[in-house]
CSV table of C-alpha atoms (C1' of nucleotides) in Angstrom, one decimal:
chain,number,residue,atom,x,y,z
R,1,MET,CA,0.0,0.0,0.0
R,2,THR,CA,1.5,3.2,-1.1
R,3,GLN,CA,0.5,6.8,-0.5
R,4,LEU,CA,0.5,7.7,-4.2
R,5,PHE,CA,-2.6,9.7,-4.1
R,6,GLU,CA,-1.3,11.9,-1.2
R,7,GLU,CA,2.0,12.1,-3.0
R,8,LEU,CA,0.4,13.4,-6.2
R,9,ASP,CA,-2.1,15.6,-4.5
R,10,SER,CA,0.4,17.3,-2.2
R,11,ARG,CA,2.5,18.1,-5.2
R,12,GLY,CA,-0.3,19.8,-6.9
R,13,LEU,CA,-0.6,17.3,-9.7
R,14,VAL,CA,-4.3,16.5,-9.5
R,15,LYS,CA,-6.8,18.7,-11.2
R,16,GLN,CA,-9.8,16.7,-12.4
R,17,SER,CA,-10.8,13.1,-12.1
R,18,THR,CA,-13.6,11.1,-13.6
R,19,ILE,CA,-14.5,9.9,-10.1
R,20,GLU,CA,-14.7,11.3,-6.7
R,21,LEU,CA,-11.4,11.9,-4.9
R,22,GLU,CA,-12.0,9.3,-2.3
R,23,ARG,CA,-12.4,6.6,-4.9
R,24,LEU,CA,-9.5,8.0,-6.9
R,25,LYS,CA,-7.4,7.7,-3.8
R,26,SER,CA,-8.3,4.1,-3.2
R,27,ILE,CA,-7.5,3.2,-6.8
R,28,LEU,CA,-4.2,5.0,-6.9
R,29,ASN,CA,-3.2,3.6,-3.6
R,30,GLY,CA,-4.5,0.2,-4.4
R,31,PRO,CA,-3.2,-2.7,-6.4
R,32,SER,CA,-1.1,-2.3,-9.5
R,33,LEU,CA,-2.8,-1.1,-12.6
R,34,SER,CA,-1.8,0.1,-16.0
R,35,VAL,CA,-1.9,3.8,-16.6
R,36,TYR,CA,-1.4,5.6,-19.8
R,37,ALA,CA,-0.4,9.0,-21.1
R,38,GLY,CA,0.0,10.1,-24.7
R,39,PHE,CA,2.8,12.0,-26.4
R,40,ASP,CA,2.6,13.6,-29.8
R,41,PRO,CA,5.6,12.8,-31.9
R,42,THR,CA,5.4,16.1,-33.7
R,43,LYS,CA,9.0,17.0,-32.8
R,44,SER,CA,12.1,14.9,-32.5
R,45,SER,CA,12.4,15.9,-28.9
R,46,LEU,CA,10.1,16.4,-26.0
R,47,HIS,CA,10.4,19.6,-24.1
R,48,VAL,CA,10.0,20.9,-20.6
R,49,GLY,CA,6.3,21.3,-21.2
R,50,HIS,CA,5.9,17.5,-21.5
R,51,LEU,CA,7.5,16.9,-18.2
R,52,ILE,CA,4.4,16.8,-15.9
R,53,PRO,CA,2.8,13.7,-17.3
R,54,ILE,CA,6.2,12.1,-17.5
R,55,MET,CA,6.9,12.8,-13.8
R,56,ILE,CA,3.5,11.6,-12.9
R,57,LEU,CA,4.1,8.3,-14.7
R,58,ALA,CA,7.4,8.0,-13.1
R,59,ARG,CA,5.8,8.4,-9.7
R,60,MET,CA,3.1,5.9,-10.6
R,61,GLN,CA,5.7,3.4,-11.6
R,62,THR,CA,7.5,3.9,-8.3
R,63,ALA,CA,4.3,3.2,-6.5
R,64,GLY,CA,3.9,-0.1,-8.3
R,65,HIS,CA,1.8,0.7,-11.3
R,66,ARG,CA,2.7,0.1,-14.9
R,67,PRO,CA,3.0,3.2,-17.2
R,68,ILE,CA,2.1,2.9,-20.8
R,69,CYS,CA,3.4,5.6,-23.0
R,70,VAL,CA,1.5,6.0,-26.1
R,71,VAL,CA,3.3,7.8,-28.9
R,72,GLY,CA,0.7,9.1,-31.2
R,73,GLY,CA,2.2,8.0,-34.5
R,74,GLY,CA,-1.4,7.6,-35.8
R,75,THR,CA,-3.0,10.5,-34.2
R,76,ALA,CA,-0.1,12.8,-35.2
R,77,LEU,CA,-1.3,12.2,-38.7
R,78,ILE,CA,-4.5,14.0,-37.7
R,79,GLY,CA,-3.3,16.7,-35.3
R,80,ASP,CA,-4.9,17.5,-32.0
R,81,PRO,CA,-7.1,20.6,-32.2
R,82,SER,CA,-7.3,21.0,-28.4
R,83,GLY,CA,-6.1,24.4,-27.3
R,84,ARG,CA,-5.1,25.6,-30.7
R,85,ASP,CA,-6.9,27.9,-33.0
R,86,SER,CA,-5.4,26.8,-36.2
R,87,MET,CA,-4.8,23.5,-37.9
R,88,ARG,CA,-1.6,21.7,-37.3
R,89,GLU,CA,0.9,21.1,-40.0
R,90,MET,CA,0.6,17.5,-41.1
R,91,LEU,CA,3.6,15.3,-40.7
R,92,THR,CA,4.9,12.6,-42.9
R,93,GLU,CA,5.1,9.1,-41.6
R,94,GLU,CA,8.9,9.0,-41.9
R,95,LYS,CA,9.3,12.1,-39.8
R,96,ILE,CA,7.1,10.7,-37.1
R,97,GLN,CA,9.1,7.5,-37.0
R,98,GLU,CA,12.2,9.5,-36.6
R,99,ASN,CA,10.7,11.6,-33.8
R,100,MET,CA,9.5,8.5,-32.0
R,101,ARG,CA,13.0,7.2,-31.6
R,102,GLY,CA,14.2,10.4,-30.0
R,103,ILE,CA,11.2,10.5,-27.7
R,104,GLN,CA,11.6,7.0,-26.6
R,105,ALA,CA,15.2,7.6,-25.5
R,106,GLN,CA,14.1,10.6,-23.5
R,107,LEU,CA,11.3,8.8,-21.8
R,108,SER,CA,13.6,6.1,-20.6
R,109,ARG,CA,15.5,8.6,-18.5
R,110,PHE,CA,12.4,8.9,-16.3
R,111,ILE,CA,10.7,5.6,-16.7
R,112,ASP,CA,12.1,2.1,-16.5
R,113,PHE,CA,11.0,0.2,-19.5
R,114,SER,CA,12.9,-3.0,-18.7
R,115,GLU,CA,11.1,-6.3,-18.2
R,116,GLU,CA,7.8,-4.7,-19.3
R,117,LYS,CA,7.7,-2.6,-16.2
R,118,ALA,CA,6.5,0.1,-18.5
R,119,LEU,CA,5.4,-0.1,-22.1
R,120,LEU,CA,6.0,2.2,-25.0
R,121,VAL,CA,3.5,1.7,-27.8
R,122,ASN,CA,2.6,3.5,-31.0
R,123,ASN,CA,-1.0,4.0,-31.7
R,124,TYR,CA,-0.3,3.8,-35.4
R,125,ASP,CA,0.0,0.1,-34.7
R,126,TRP,CA,-3.7,-0.2,-34.3
R,127,LEU,CA,-5.1,3.0,-35.9
R,128,GLY,CA,-3.0,2.5,-39.0
R,129,PHE,CA,-4.7,-0.7,-40.0
R,130,GLU,CA,-8.3,0.0,-39.3
R,131,ASN,CA,-10.6,-0.2,-42.1
R,132,TYR,CA,-12.7,2.9,-42.3
R,133,ILE,CA,-16.1,1.3,-42.6
R,134,ASP,CA,-15.4,-1.3,-39.9
R,135,PHE,CA,-14.1,1.4,-37.7
R,136,ILE,CA,-17.0,3.8,-37.9
R,137,ARG,CA,-19.4,1.0,-37.6
R,138,LYS,CA,-17.7,-0.2,-34.4
R,139,ILE,CA,-17.1,3.2,-32.8
R,140,GLY,CA,-19.4,5.6,-34.5
R,141,PRO,CA,-22.7,4.6,-32.8
R,142,HIS,CA,-21.2,5.4,-29.4
R,143,PHE,CA,-20.6,9.1,-30.1
R,144,THR,CA,-23.2,11.7,-30.8
R,145,VAL,CA,-22.0,14.7,-32.8
R,146,ASN,CA,-24.1,17.0,-30.6
R,147,ARG,CA,-22.1,16.0,-27.6
R,148,MET,CA,-18.8,16.2,-29.3
R,149,LEU,CA,-19.6,19.7,-30.6
R,150,ASN,CA,-20.1,20.8,-27.1
R,151,ALA,CA,-16.7,19.6,-26.0
R,152,ASP,CA,-14.5,22.4,-24.8
R,153,CYS,CA,-11.6,21.4,-27.0
R,154,PHE,CA,-13.7,22.1,-30.1
R,155,LYS,CA,-15.2,25.3,-28.8
R,156,ILE,CA,-12.5,27.7,-29.9
R,157,ARG,CA,-12.3,26.0,-33.2
R,158,MET,CA,-16.0,26.4,-33.9
R,159,GLU,CA,-15.2,30.1,-34.6
R,160,LYS,CA,-12.3,29.6,-36.8
R,161,GLY,CA,-13.3,26.4,-38.5
R,162,LEU,CA,-12.6,22.9,-37.6
R,163,SER,CA,-11.9,20.4,-40.3
R,164,PHE,CA,-13.5,16.9,-40.2
R,165,LEU,CA,-10.0,15.5,-40.0
R,166,GLU,CA,-9.3,17.1,-36.7
R,167,PHE,CA,-12.8,16.5,-35.5
R,168,ASN,CA,-11.9,12.8,-35.5
R,169,TYR,CA,-9.0,13.3,-33.2
R,170,MET,CA,-11.2,12.8,-30.1
R,171,ILE,CA,-12.6,9.6,-31.4
R,172,LEU,CA,-9.2,8.2,-32.2
R,173,GLN,CA,-7.9,9.1,-28.8
R,174,ALA,CA,-10.9,7.5,-27.2
R,175,TYR,CA,-10.2,4.4,-29.4
R,176,ASP,CA,-6.7,4.4,-28.1
R,177,TYR,CA,-8.0,4.1,-24.6
R,178,PHE,CA,-10.4,1.3,-25.6
R,179,THR,CA,-7.5,-0.6,-27.3
R,180,LEU,CA,-5.2,-0.2,-24.4
R,181,TYR,CA,-7.9,-1.4,-22.1
R,182,LYS,CA,-8.4,-4.5,-24.2
R,183,LYS,CA,-4.8,-5.2,-24.8
R,184,TYR,CA,-3.2,-4.3,-21.6
R,185,GLU,CA,-6.0,-3.9,-19.1
R,186,CYS,CA,-5.3,-0.2,-18.9
R,187,THR,CA,-7.7,1.4,-16.6
R,188,LEU,CA,-6.4,4.9,-16.1
R,189,GLU,CA,-5.5,7.7,-18.4
R,190,ILE,CA,-3.7,10.8,-17.4
R,191,GLY,CA,-3.0,14.0,-19.2
R,192,GLY,CA,-3.1,17.8,-19.0
R,193,ASP,CA,-6.3,19.4,-18.2
R,194,ASP,CA,-6.7,20.4,-21.9
R,195,GLN,CA,-7.1,16.7,-22.6
R,196,TRP,CA,-10.2,16.4,-20.4
R,197,SER,CA,-12.6,16.1,-23.2
R,198,ASN,CA,-10.6,13.5,-25.0
R,199,ILE,CA,-10.1,11.5,-21.8
R,200,ILE,CA,-13.7,11.4,-20.9
R,201,ALA,CA,-14.5,10.3,-24.4
R,202,GLY,CA,-12.3,7.3,-23.9
R,203,VAL,CA,-13.7,6.5,-20.6
R,204,GLU,CA,-17.2,6.6,-22.0
R,205,LEU,CA,-16.3,4.5,-25.0
R,206,VAL,CA,-14.9,1.7,-22.8
R,207,ARG,CA,-18.0,1.8,-20.6
R,208,ARG,CA,-20.3,1.6,-23.6
R,209,ILE,CA,-18.6,-1.1,-25.4
R,210,GLU,CA,-17.2,-3.2,-22.6
R,211,GLY,CA,-19.5,-2.1,-19.8
R,212,ARG,CA,-16.4,-1.6,-17.7
R,213,GLU,CA,-15.6,1.5,-15.7
R,214,VAL,CA,-12.2,3.0,-16.4
R,215,PHE,CA,-10.7,6.2,-15.0
R,216,GLY,CA,-9.2,9.4,-16.1
R,217,MET,CA,-7.3,12.1,-14.3
R,218,THR,CA,-5.8,15.4,-15.3
R,219,ASN,CA,-3.1,17.6,-14.0
R,220,PRO,CA,-3.3,21.3,-13.9
R,221,LEU,CA,-1.9,23.1,-16.9
R,222,LEU,CA,1.1,24.8,-15.5
R,223,THR,CA,1.7,28.5,-16.2
R,224,ARG,CA,4.6,30.3,-14.7
R,225,SER,CA,3.8,33.0,-12.2
R,226,ASP,CA,5.1,35.6,-14.6
R,227,GLY,CA,2.7,34.3,-17.2
R,228,LYS,CA,5.2,33.1,-19.6
R,229,LYS,CA,4.8,29.7,-21.2
R,230,MET,CA,6.4,26.8,-19.5
R,231,GLY,CA,9.4,25.5,-21.2
R,232,LYS,CA,10.2,28.6,-23.2
R,233,SER,CA,13.1,30.7,-22.5
R,234,GLU,CA,15.5,33.1,-24.2
R,235,GLY,CA,16.4,31.0,-27.2
R,236,GLY,CA,13.1,29.2,-27.5
R,237,ALA,CA,11.9,25.9,-26.1
R,238,ILE,CA,13.9,23.9,-23.6
R,239,TRP,CA,14.3,20.5,-25.0
R,240,LEU,CA,15.0,17.3,-23.3
R,241,ASP,CA,17.4,16.3,-25.9
R,242,ALA,CA,21.0,17.1,-24.8
R,243,GLU,CA,22.0,18.0,-28.3
R,244,MET,CA,19.2,20.6,-28.6
R,245,THR,CA,19.5,22.0,-25.1
R,246,SER,CA,22.7,21.2,-23.3
R,247,PRO,CA,22.7,20.1,-19.7
R,248,PHE,CA,24.2,23.4,-18.8
R,249,GLU,CA,21.4,25.3,-20.5
R,250,TYR,CA,18.9,23.0,-19.0
R,251,PHE,CA,20.3,23.6,-15.5
R,252,GLN,CA,20.2,27.4,-16.2
R,253,TYR,CA,16.6,27.2,-17.2
R,254,TRP,CA,15.6,25.9,-13.8
R,255,ARG,CA,18.1,28.0,-12.0
R,256,ASN,CA,16.4,31.1,-13.4
R,257,THR,CA,13.0,30.1,-12.1
R,258,THR,CA,11.0,33.0,-10.8
R,259,ASP,CA,10.8,33.2,-7.0
R,260,ASP,CA,7.2,32.4,-6.8
R,261,ASP,CA,7.5,29.2,-8.7
R,262,VAL,CA,10.5,27.6,-7.0
R,263,VAL,CA,8.7,25.6,-4.4
R,264,ARG,CA,5.9,24.6,-6.7
R,265,PHE,CA,8.3,23.4,-9.3
R,266,MET,CA,10.3,21.5,-6.8
R,267,LYS,CA,7.2,19.6,-5.9
R,268,ILE,CA,6.5,18.8,-9.5
R,269,TYR,CA,9.8,18.4,-11.2
R,270,THR,CA,12.0,16.7,-8.5
R,271,PHE,CA,11.7,13.6,-6.5
R,272,LEU,CA,12.7,15.3,-3.3
R,273,PRO,CA,10.4,14.4,-0.4
R,274,ILE,CA,7.7,16.9,0.3
R,275,SER,CA,8.9,17.3,3.8
R,276,GLU,CA,12.2,18.5,2.5
R,277,ILE,CA,10.7,20.8,0.0
R,278,GLU,CA,8.5,22.4,2.7
R,279,ARG,CA,11.6,23.7,4.3
R,280,TYR,CA,12.1,26.0,1.3
R,281,SER,CA,8.6,27.4,1.3
R,282,SER,CA,9.4,29.8,4.2
R,283,MET,CA,12.4,31.2,2.3
R,284,LYS,CA,12.2,34.6,0.9
R,285,GLY,CA,14.1,36.9,-1.3
R,286,GLU,CA,17.8,36.1,-1.8
R,287,GLU,CA,17.6,33.0,0.2
R,288,LEU,CA,15.6,31.4,-2.5
R,289,ASN,CA,18.7,31.2,-4.6
R,290,GLU,CA,19.7,28.2,-2.6
R,291,ALA,CA,16.4,26.5,-3.5
R,292,LYS,CA,16.7,27.4,-7.1
R,293,GLU,CA,20.1,25.8,-7.2
R,294,ILE,CA,18.7,22.6,-5.7
R,295,LEU,CA,15.8,22.6,-8.1
R,296,ALA,CA,18.2,23.0,-11.0
R,297,TYR,CA,20.5,20.3,-9.8
R,298,GLU,CA,17.8,17.8,-9.1
R,299,ALA,CA,15.9,18.4,-12.4
R,300,THR,CA,19.1,18.2,-14.4
R,301,LYS,CA,20.1,15.0,-12.5
R,302,ILE,CA,16.9,13.3,-13.4
R,303,LEU,CA,17.3,14.0,-17.1
R,304,HIS,CA,21.0,14.0,-17.7
R,305,GLY,CA,22.4,12.1,-14.8
R,306,GLU,CA,24.4,13.0,-11.8
R,307,THR,CA,27.7,13.7,-13.6
R,308,GLU,CA,26.2,16.2,-16.0
R,309,ALA,CA,24.2,17.8,-13.3
R,310,LEU,CA,27.3,18.3,-11.2
R,311,LYS,CA,29.2,19.7,-14.1
R,312,ALA,CA,26.5,22.2,-14.8
R,313,LYS,CA,26.3,23.2,-11.2
R,314,GLU,CA,30.1,23.6,-11.1
R,315,ALA,CA,30.1,25.6,-14.3
R,316,ALA,CA,27.4,27.9,-13.0
R,317,LEU,CA,29.3,28.4,-9.8
R,318,ASN,CA,32.4,29.4,-11.7
R,319,LEU,CA,30.6,31.7,-14.1
R,320,PHE,CA,28.3,33.5,-11.7
R,321,ARG,CA,30.2,33.4,-8.4
R,322,LYS,CA,33.9,33.2,-9.2
R,323,GLY,CA,33.8,35.1,-12.5
R,324,SER,CA,35.8,32.3,-14.1
R,325,ALA,CA,34.7,30.9,-17.4
R,326,ASP,CA,35.7,27.4,-16.6
R,327,GLY,CA,33.0,25.0,-17.6
R,328,ALA,CA,31.1,27.3,-19.8
R,329,PRO,CA,29.7,25.8,-23.0
R,330,GLU,CA,32.6,25.3,-25.4
R,331,ILE,CA,33.2,24.9,-29.0
R,332,THR,CA,36.4,24.5,-30.9
R,333,MET,CA,37.4,26.6,-33.9
R,334,ASN,CA,40.4,26.5,-36.2
R,335,ILE,CA,42.8,29.4,-35.8
R,336,ASN,CA,42.4,30.3,-39.4
R,337,LEU,CA,38.8,31.2,-38.7
R,338,LEU,CA,39.8,33.4,-35.9
R,339,ASN,CA,43.1,35.3,-36.4
R,340,GLY,CA,42.5,38.6,-38.0
R,341,LYS,CA,38.8,38.0,-38.4
R,342,LEU,CA,36.0,40.3,-37.5
R,343,LEU,CA,34.8,39.5,-34.0
R,344,ALA,CA,31.2,39.9,-35.2
R,345,ASP,CA,31.8,37.2,-37.8
R,346,ILE,CA,33.4,34.9,-35.4
R,347,CYS,CA,30.4,35.2,-33.0
R,348,VAL,CA,28.0,34.3,-35.8
R,349,ASN,CA,30.1,31.3,-36.8
R,350,ALA,CA,30.2,30.2,-33.3
R,351,GLY,CA,26.4,30.3,-33.1
R,352,LEU,CA,26.3,33.1,-30.5
R,353,PHE,CA,24.2,35.2,-32.8
R,354,ASP,CA,22.0,34.4,-35.7
R,355,SER,CA,23.2,37.1,-38.0
R,356,LYS,CA,26.0,39.6,-38.3
R,357,SER,CA,23.5,42.5,-38.0
R,358,GLU,CA,22.4,41.1,-34.7
R,359,ALA,CA,26.0,40.7,-33.5
R,360,LYS,CA,26.7,44.3,-34.4
R,361,ARG,CA,23.6,45.5,-32.7
R,362,MET,CA,24.6,43.7,-29.6
R,363,ILE,CA,28.1,45.2,-29.6
R,364,LEU,CA,26.6,48.7,-30.0
R,365,GLN,CA,24.4,48.1,-27.0
R,366,GLY,CA,27.3,47.0,-25.0
R,367,GLY,CA,26.1,43.4,-24.7
R,368,LEU,CA,29.2,41.5,-25.8
R,369,THR,CA,32.2,40.7,-23.6
R,370,MET,CA,35.4,39.0,-24.7
R,371,ASN,CA,37.9,37.7,-22.2
R,372,GLY,CA,36.2,39.8,-19.5
R,373,VAL,CA,36.4,43.0,-21.5
R,374,LYS,CA,33.4,44.8,-22.9
R,375,ILE,CA,33.7,45.1,-26.6
R,376,GLU,CA,32.6,48.5,-27.9
R,377,ASP,CA,34.1,48.6,-31.4
R,378,VAL,CA,31.9,47.0,-34.0
R,379,ALA,CA,34.8,46.6,-36.3
R,380,LYS,CA,36.9,44.7,-33.6
R,381,THR,CA,39.1,42.0,-35.1
R,382,VAL,CA,40.6,39.2,-33.2
R,383,SER,CA,44.3,38.9,-33.0
R,384,ALA,CA,46.8,36.6,-31.4
R,385,SER,CA,46.9,38.4,-28.1
R,386,ASP,CA,43.2,37.7,-27.7
R,387,PHE,CA,43.7,34.0,-27.6
R,388,SER,CA,47.1,33.7,-26.0
R,389,LYS,CA,45.6,31.1,-23.6
R,390,ASP,CA,44.2,29.2,-26.6
R,391,ILE,CA,40.8,30.1,-25.5
R,392,ILE,CA,38.5,33.0,-26.2
R,393,GLU,CA,35.8,33.6,-23.5
R,394,LEU,CA,32.8,35.2,-24.9
R,395,LYS,CA,29.8,36.5,-23.0
R,396,LYS,CA,26.6,37.7,-24.5
R,397,GLY,CA,24.6,39.8,-22.1
R,398,LYS,CA,24.8,38.6,-18.6
R,399,LYS,CA,24.1,35.0,-18.8
R,400,THR,CA,25.1,33.5,-22.1
R,401,TYR,CA,28.6,32.2,-22.0
R,402,LEU,CA,30.6,30.6,-24.8
R,403,ASN,CA,34.2,29.6,-24.8
R,404,ILE,CA,35.9,29.1,-28.1
R,405,LYS,CA,38.8,26.7,-27.9
R,406,VAL,CA,41.5,27.5,-30.4
R,407,VAL,CA,42.8,24.8,-32.6
R,408,ARG,CA,46.2,25.6,-34.1
M,1,G,C1',-21.4,25.4,-56.9
M,2,G,C1',-23.2,30.9,-56.0
M,3,G,C1',-22.5,35.4,-52.9
M,4,U,C1',-19.4,37.8,-49.6
M,5,C,C1',-15.3,38.9,-46.3
M,6,A,C1',-10.4,37.9,-45.3
M,7,G,C1',-4.9,36.2,-45.8
M,8,U,C1',0.5,41.6,-43.4
M,9,G,C1',6.9,40.7,-40.0
M,10,U,C1',8.0,35.4,-34.3
M,11,C,C1',2.6,36.1,-32.9
M,12,C,C1',-1.7,39.5,-32.6
M,13,G,C1',-2.9,43.6,-35.5
M,14,A,C1',-3.1,48.8,-38.2
M,15,G,C1',-2.2,50.5,-43.0
M,16,C,C1',-5.6,50.6,-48.2
M,17,G,C1',-1.2,54.2,-54.6
M,18,G,C1',4.4,57.5,-53.1
M,19,C,C1',6.5,60.3,-46.5
M,20,U,C1',6.3,52.0,-45.5
M,21,A,C1',11.5,47.7,-43.6
M,22,A,C1',5.6,48.7,-42.9
M,23,A,C1',1.8,52.1,-36.7
M,24,G,C1',0.5,49.7,-32.1
M,25,G,C1',0.7,45.6,-28.8
M,26,A,C1',2.7,40.9,-27.2
M,27,G,C1',7.0,38.1,-27.2
M,28,G,C1',12.4,38.1,-27.6
M,29,C,C1',17.3,40.5,-26.9
M,30,A,C1',20.4,44.2,-24.7
M,31,G,C1',21.5,48.4,-21.1
M,32,A,C1',20.3,50.4,-16.0
M,33,C,C1',18.7,48.6,-11.1
M,34,U,C1',19.1,43.7,-8.6
M,35,G,C1',19.7,38.2,-5.9
M,36,U,C1',21.8,34.3,-12.3
M,37,A,C1',14.5,36.5,-9.3
M,38,A,C1',10.3,39.7,-10.2
M,39,A,C1',8.8,44.6,-11.1
M,40,U,C1',10.3,49.1,-13.4
M,41,C,C1',12.8,52.5,-16.8
M,42,U,C1',15.7,52.8,-21.6
M,43,G,C1',17.3,51.0,-26.4
M,44,C,C1',17.1,47.3,-30.2
M,45,U,C1',14.2,43.6,-32.7
M,46,A,C1',14.7,41.3,-42.0
M,47,G,C1',19.6,40.3,-44.4
M,48,C,C1',24.2,42.1,-46.5
M,49,G,C1',27.9,46.0,-46.2
M,50,U,C1',32.8,50.0,-41.8
M,51,A,C1',29.6,53.3,-44.3
M,52,A,C1',26.7,56.0,-48.3
M,53,G,C1',23.8,52.2,-49.8
M,54,C,C1',22.0,47.6,-51.7
M,55,U,C1',18.8,43.2,-51.5
M,56,U,C1',14.6,40.5,-49.9
M,57,A,C1',9.5,41.1,-47.5
M,58,C,C1',2.7,42.3,-46.8
M,59,G,C1',-1.0,34.2,-49.5
M,60,G,C1',0.9,32.6,-55.2
M,61,U,C1',1.3,34.3,-60.2
M,62,G,C1',0.6,37.8,-63.9
M,63,G,C1',-1.0,43.0,-65.0
M,64,U,C1',-2.1,48.6,-64.6
M,65,U,C1',1.1,52.7,-63.0
M,66,C,C1',6.8,57.0,-63.2
M,67,G,C1',5.6,54.3,-58.5
M,68,A,C1',1.6,48.9,-55.4
M,69,A,C1',1.0,45.7,-49.0
M,70,C,C1',-2.6,49.0,-51.1
M,71,C,C1',-5.8,49.1,-57.9
M,72,C,C1',-7.1,45.0,-61.7
M,73,A,C1',-7.1,39.6,-63.3
M,74,U,C1',-6.4,34.8,-61.9
M,75,C,C1',-5.1,30.9,-58.7
M,76,C,C1',-4.6,28.9,-53.6
M,77,U,C1',-6.2,28.9,-48.4
M,78,G,C1',-9.8,30.1,-44.7
M,79,G,C1',-14.4,32.4,-42.4
M,80,C,C1',-19.6,33.6,-42.9
M,81,C,C1',-24.3,33.4,-45.8
M,82,C,C1',-27.0,30.7,-49.7
M,83,A,C1',-27.4,25.8,-52.4
RNA sequence: GGGUCAGUGUCCGAGCGGCUAAAGGAGGCAGACUGUAAAUCUGCUAGCGUAAGCUUACGGUGGUUCGAACCCAUCCUGGCCCA
């Protein structure tokens, strides 16, 4: 008997449930069941915004349940209209296959897929082979269009137009649940609160066809206290793929959490015991920096492992406390591309800026530092004295560091 | 299928023949202040060029005009109304 329900509830992860809380509690805390959450393979990497259901599944697994991650290879061909006001770009099957591989790798950082302790399935495996007529004969009678049109997730789109293609999304997701129930005895679906309509559609479908009650639960959609979207930062989304967002950047993302969010995020995004997290909730002002560091370290550790997390922490310490550029993100460049070249050009080559115009703008605004010295001359060229240590330390603004290692 | 309205920069959204690289807002970046926070204030926010300047850009394509995001034709996409 675990305290899973209390665990999730105290971390603020329960928003709505298809059953009363008391029953939800006994189900969550009861014998092992299979629980599923869906992930859209629309990109080759998941990002911070996907983390909540992942963390919930991970906690469920720890409590003895079996997570089923459904990668929507089939539904991605349709596009979920929930929460968006325009139609999604359609993806090719090849692209989806490719994306799935990346997503799978990332999920396994959080969830143990060995010995079938968790499953990863692609809904294309069942959706892709359905015959249209058979399918609508089987499923169609159980849905009324009237009801569907009333679903929240379609509401916004009623204004802007909703294609029949997307209208089917809900039915397909419901069918997923039905299939998972049949195949794996899956009796719980979780998802963000925007998935509520889709989840209850699945719950109802199973009840109508199988006469069996299955459950659904949503987590609150997280917005940051400053109103910004979760998972977005300076450069864009924060990805779980280390190639797309380095462990250092990932660490920094969490380290820069707004004061008001630190404790809330610790509850959601780390495995630290609630009792320990509570200690930080009394912290105010500058003290919270300590909490932020712990949040960043823990979150990075879960995804990238302890070694990387320590490295990131160390680098941050050097950069922001000691003023040393040790451990900053580093790239190597051949000396031929550096000596005598325009600094602005070098920065663009190094990926610090997207264009030369941007680089120049930044210099004019006093936002570029090289080897600890603010660069004020747009026409600055790099010479041997600038890389006498075989390294050029660049800093854009206050927080973006990049070391260029010189290859002779 | 008919009618009608619309399609603008990352997003929202003004412009409706020259003064428009395109108002305003949001977002992003930078500077100041700070605690690697928030709030606030300031600047920047297509590319290329040290620069004068040049090149792309207002759904696509053609056209009218000295000159078009703006006018015309046609096509595509979407809304609404009718069938």
